[in-house]
Short mmCIF file of C-alpha atoms in Angstrom, two decimals:
data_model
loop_
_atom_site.label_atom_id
_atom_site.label_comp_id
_atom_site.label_asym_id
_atom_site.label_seq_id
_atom_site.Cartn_x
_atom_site.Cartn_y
_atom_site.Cartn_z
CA UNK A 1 0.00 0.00 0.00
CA UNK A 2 1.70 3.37 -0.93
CA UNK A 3 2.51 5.78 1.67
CA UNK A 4 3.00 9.35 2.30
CA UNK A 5 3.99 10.50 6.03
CA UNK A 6 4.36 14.11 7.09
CA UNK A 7 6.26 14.60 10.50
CA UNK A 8 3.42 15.85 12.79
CA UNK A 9 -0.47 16.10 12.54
CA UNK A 10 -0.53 19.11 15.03
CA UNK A 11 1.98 21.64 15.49
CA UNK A 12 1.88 25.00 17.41
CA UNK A 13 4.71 27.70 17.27
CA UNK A 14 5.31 31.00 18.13
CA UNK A 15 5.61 34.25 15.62
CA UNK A 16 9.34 34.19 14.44
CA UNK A 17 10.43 30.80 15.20
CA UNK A 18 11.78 28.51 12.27
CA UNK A 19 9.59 25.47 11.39
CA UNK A 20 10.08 22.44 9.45
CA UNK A 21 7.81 20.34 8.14
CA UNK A 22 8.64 16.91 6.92
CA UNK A 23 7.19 14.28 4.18
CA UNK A 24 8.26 11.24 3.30
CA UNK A 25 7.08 8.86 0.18
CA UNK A 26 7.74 5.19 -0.19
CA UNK A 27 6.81 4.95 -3.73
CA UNK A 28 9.92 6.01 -5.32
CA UNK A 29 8.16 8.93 -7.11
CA UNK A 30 10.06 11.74 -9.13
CA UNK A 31 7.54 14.37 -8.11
CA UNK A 32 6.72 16.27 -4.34
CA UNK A 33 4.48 18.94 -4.10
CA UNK A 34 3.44 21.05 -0.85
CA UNK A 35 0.30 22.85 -0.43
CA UNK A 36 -1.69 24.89 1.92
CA UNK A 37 -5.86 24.11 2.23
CA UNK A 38 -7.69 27.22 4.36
CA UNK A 39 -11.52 27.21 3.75
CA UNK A 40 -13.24 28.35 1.11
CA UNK A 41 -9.36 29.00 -0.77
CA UNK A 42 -9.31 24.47 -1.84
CA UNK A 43 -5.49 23.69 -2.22
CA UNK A 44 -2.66 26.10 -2.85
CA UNK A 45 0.80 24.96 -4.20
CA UNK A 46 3.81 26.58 -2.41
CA UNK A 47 6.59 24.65 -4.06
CA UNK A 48 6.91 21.02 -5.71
CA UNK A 49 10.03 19.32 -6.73
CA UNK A 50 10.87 17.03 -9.92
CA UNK A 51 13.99 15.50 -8.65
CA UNK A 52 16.29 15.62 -5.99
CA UNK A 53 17.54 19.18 -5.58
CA UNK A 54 15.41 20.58 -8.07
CA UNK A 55 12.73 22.46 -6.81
CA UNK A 56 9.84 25.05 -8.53
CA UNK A 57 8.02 28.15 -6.72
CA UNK A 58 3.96 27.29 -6.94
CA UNK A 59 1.49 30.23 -6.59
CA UNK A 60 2.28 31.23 -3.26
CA UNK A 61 6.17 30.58 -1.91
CA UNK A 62 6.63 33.89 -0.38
CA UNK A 63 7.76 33.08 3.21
CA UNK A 64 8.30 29.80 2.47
CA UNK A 65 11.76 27.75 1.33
CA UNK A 66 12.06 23.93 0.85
CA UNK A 67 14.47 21.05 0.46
CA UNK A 68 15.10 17.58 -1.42
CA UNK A 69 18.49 16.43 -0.59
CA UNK A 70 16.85 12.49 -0.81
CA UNK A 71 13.95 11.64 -3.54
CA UNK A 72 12.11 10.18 -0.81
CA UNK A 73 12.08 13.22 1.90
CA UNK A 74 10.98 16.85 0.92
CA UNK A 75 10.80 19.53 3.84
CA UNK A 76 9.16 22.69 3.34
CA UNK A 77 10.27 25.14 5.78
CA UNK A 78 9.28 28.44 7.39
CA UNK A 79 12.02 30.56 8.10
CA UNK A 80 9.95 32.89 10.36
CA UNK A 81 6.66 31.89 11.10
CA UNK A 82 3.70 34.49 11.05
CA UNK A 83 0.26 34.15 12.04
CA UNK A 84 -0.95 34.47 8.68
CA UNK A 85 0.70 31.56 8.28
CA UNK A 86 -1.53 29.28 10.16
CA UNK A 87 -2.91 26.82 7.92
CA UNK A 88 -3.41 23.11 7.10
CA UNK A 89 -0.23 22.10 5.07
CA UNK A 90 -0.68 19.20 2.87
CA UNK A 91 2.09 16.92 0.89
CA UNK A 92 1.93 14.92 -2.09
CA UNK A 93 3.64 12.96 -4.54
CA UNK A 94 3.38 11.49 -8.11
CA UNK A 95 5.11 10.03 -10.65
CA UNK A 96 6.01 11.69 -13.37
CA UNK A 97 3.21 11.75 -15.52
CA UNK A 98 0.37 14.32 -15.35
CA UNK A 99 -2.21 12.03 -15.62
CA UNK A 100 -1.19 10.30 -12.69
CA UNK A 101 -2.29 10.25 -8.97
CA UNK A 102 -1.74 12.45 -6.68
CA UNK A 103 -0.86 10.50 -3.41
CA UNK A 104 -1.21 12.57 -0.43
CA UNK A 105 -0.50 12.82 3.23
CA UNK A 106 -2.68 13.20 6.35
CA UNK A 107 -1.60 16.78 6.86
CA UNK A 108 -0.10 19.01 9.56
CA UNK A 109 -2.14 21.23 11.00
CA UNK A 110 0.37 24.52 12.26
CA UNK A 111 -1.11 26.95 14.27
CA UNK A 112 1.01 30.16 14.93
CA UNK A 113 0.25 32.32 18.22
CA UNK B 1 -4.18 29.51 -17.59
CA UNK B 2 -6.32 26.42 -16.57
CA UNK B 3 -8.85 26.65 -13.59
CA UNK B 4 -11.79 24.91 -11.97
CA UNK B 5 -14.96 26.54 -10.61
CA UNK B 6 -16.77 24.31 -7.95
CA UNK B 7 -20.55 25.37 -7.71
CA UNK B 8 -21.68 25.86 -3.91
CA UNK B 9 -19.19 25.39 -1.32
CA UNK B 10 -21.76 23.43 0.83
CA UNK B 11 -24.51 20.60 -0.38
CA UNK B 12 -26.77 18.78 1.97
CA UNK B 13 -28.90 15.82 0.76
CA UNK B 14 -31.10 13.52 2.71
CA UNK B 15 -29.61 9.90 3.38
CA UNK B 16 -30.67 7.94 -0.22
CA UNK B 17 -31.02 10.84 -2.29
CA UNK B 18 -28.71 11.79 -5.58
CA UNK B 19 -25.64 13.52 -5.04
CA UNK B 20 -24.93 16.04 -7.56
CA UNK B 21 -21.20 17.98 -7.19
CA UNK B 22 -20.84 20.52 -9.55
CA UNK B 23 -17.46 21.33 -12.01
CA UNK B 24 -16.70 23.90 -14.83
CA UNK B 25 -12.93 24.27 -15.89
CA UNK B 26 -11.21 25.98 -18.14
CA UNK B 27 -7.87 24.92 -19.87
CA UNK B 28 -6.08 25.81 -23.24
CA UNK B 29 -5.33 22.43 -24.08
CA UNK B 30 -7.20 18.79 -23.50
CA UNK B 31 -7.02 18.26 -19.93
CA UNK B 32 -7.45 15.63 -17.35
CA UNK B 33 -9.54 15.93 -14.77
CA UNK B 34 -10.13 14.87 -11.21
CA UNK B 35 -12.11 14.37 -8.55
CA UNK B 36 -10.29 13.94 -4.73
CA UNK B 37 -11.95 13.62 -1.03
CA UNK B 38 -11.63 14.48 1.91
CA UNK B 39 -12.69 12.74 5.07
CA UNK B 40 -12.47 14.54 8.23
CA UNK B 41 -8.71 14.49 9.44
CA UNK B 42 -7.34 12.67 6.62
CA UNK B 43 -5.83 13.63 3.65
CA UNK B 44 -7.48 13.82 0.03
CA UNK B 45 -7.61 10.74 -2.03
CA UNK B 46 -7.93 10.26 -5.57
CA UNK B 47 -11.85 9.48 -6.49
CA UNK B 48 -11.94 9.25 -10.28
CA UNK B 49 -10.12 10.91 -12.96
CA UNK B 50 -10.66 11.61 -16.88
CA UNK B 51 -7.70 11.03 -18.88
CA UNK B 52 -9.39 11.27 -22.85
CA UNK B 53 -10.30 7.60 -22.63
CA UNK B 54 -14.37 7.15 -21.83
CA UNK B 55 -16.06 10.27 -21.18
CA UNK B 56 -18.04 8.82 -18.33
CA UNK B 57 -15.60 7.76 -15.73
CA UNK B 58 -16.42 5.56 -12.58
CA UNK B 59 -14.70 5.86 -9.36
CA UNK B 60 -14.94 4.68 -6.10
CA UNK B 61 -17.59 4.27 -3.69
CA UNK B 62 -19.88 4.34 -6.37
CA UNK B 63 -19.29 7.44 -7.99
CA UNK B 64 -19.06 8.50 -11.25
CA UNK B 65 -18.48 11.57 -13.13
CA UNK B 66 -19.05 12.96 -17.00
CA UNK B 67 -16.78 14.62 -19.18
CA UNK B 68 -19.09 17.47 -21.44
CA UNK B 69 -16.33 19.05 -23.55
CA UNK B 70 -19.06 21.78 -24.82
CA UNK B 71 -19.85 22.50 -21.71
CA UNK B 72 -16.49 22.66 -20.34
CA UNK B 73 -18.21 20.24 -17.30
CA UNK B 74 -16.93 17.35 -15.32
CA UNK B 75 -19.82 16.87 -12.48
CA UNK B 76 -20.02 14.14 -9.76
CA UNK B 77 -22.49 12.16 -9.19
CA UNK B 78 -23.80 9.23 -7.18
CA UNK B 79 -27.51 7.80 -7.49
CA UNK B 80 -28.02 7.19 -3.87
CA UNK B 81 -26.05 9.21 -0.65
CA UNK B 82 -24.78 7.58 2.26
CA UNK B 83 -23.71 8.84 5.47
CA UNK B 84 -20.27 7.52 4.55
CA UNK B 85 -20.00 9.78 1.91
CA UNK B 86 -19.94 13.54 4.08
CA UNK B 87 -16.59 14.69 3.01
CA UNK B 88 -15.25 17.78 1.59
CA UNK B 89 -15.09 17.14 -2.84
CA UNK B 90 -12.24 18.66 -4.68
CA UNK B 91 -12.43 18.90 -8.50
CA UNK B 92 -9.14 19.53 -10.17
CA UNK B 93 -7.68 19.97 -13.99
CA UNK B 94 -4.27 19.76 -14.89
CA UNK B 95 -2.11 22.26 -14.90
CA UNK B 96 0.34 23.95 -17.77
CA UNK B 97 3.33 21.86 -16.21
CA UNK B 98 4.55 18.54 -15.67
CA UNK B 99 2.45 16.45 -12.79
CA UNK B 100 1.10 20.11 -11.84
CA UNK B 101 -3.09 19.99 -10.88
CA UNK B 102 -5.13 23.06 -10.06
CA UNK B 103 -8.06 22.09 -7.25
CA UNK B 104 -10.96 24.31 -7.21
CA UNK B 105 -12.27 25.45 -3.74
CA UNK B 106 -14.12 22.53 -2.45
CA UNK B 107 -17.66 21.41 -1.64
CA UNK B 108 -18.52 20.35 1.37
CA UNK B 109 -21.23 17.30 1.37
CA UNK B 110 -23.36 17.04 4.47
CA UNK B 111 -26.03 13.91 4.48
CA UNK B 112 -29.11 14.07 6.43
CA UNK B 113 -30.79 11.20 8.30
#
């Protein structure tokens, strides 16, 4: 059964502090995407990779930086968390084809106070 | 640019009755289409998808969607709701990249007894 695991369901942190967010696939796919879900906005892609240290900017990376050093792991990371920040944050992977599945994790939700 | 519009952000049917999602997109080139849940505290998984093969696709759980090119449609539908089925519906076309999707906004499905 394929897997995708993100590194915390619930996660609180304060204004300014650096937070990382994990994912990990077990499906050997090419292709890692991370989004934000609020209400009413559906999914938003901050950044997806295509290989290993490669990495593209999705519709809203501003305050947001990420990292594939292993095609397995991809780690989206806040470098100063804000409160506008606090969202549900949702990974995903794929193979390479468009057509394909996206596979998804449970989520993290990150609250920032 | 491609895009999906999801009609009504919230549905409620009675327990037995049809379920009717609604989906207009818009994309410069043939696209693919899909339809992704949402159960409560879980991540989305893949429902259906239309990939230029039959234009009426059938997914899990007894869903099934139809592919209207003129009408630029893909709607979900299922002849008979279950209380199982109260999840939040995403509707997504593929994007102008490789493995890239664009989710509309959601709907949220509530059943009634």
């Amino acid at each position: 059964d394929v897997k995708v695991t993100q590194s915390s369901r619930y996660l609180v942190k304060r204004t300014g502090e650096k937070v990382f967010l994990e994912c990990v696939q077990d499906m050997d796919h090419e292709n890692m995407f991370w989004y934000r879900q609020d209400p009413g906005l559906g999914l938003r892609l901050i950044y997806f990779s295509y290989d290993v240290k490669m990495k593209e900017k999705g519709d809203i990376p501003e305050g947001y930086s990420v990292s594939r050093e292993k095609k397995e792991r991809f780690s989206l990371i806040l470098e100063s968390a804000s409160t506008n920040q606090t969202s549900m944050y949702l990974c995903a992977s794929t193979s390479g084809s468009t057509a394909d599945t996206q596979y998804f994790g449970p989520g993290t939700r990150l609250t920032v106070l | 640019a491609q895009s999906v519009t999801q009609l009504g952000s919230h549905v409620s049917v009675s327990e037995g009755a049809l379920v009717l999602l609604r989906c207009n997109y818009s994309s410069s080139v043939p696209p693919y289409l899909f339809w992704y849940v949402q159960y409560p505290n879980q991540g989305l998984q893949l429902l259906l998808k239309y990939t230029s093969a039959a234009t009426l696709v059938k997914g899990i759980n007894g869903f099934e969607a139809e592919f209207k090119k003129s009408e630029t449609s893909f709607h979900l539908t299922k002849p008979s709701a279950h209380m199982s089925d109260a999840a939040e519906y995403f509707c997504a076309v593929s994007g102008d990249s490789a493995s890239k999707i664009i989710f509309g906004s959601g709907t949220r499905l509530s059943i009634r007894p």
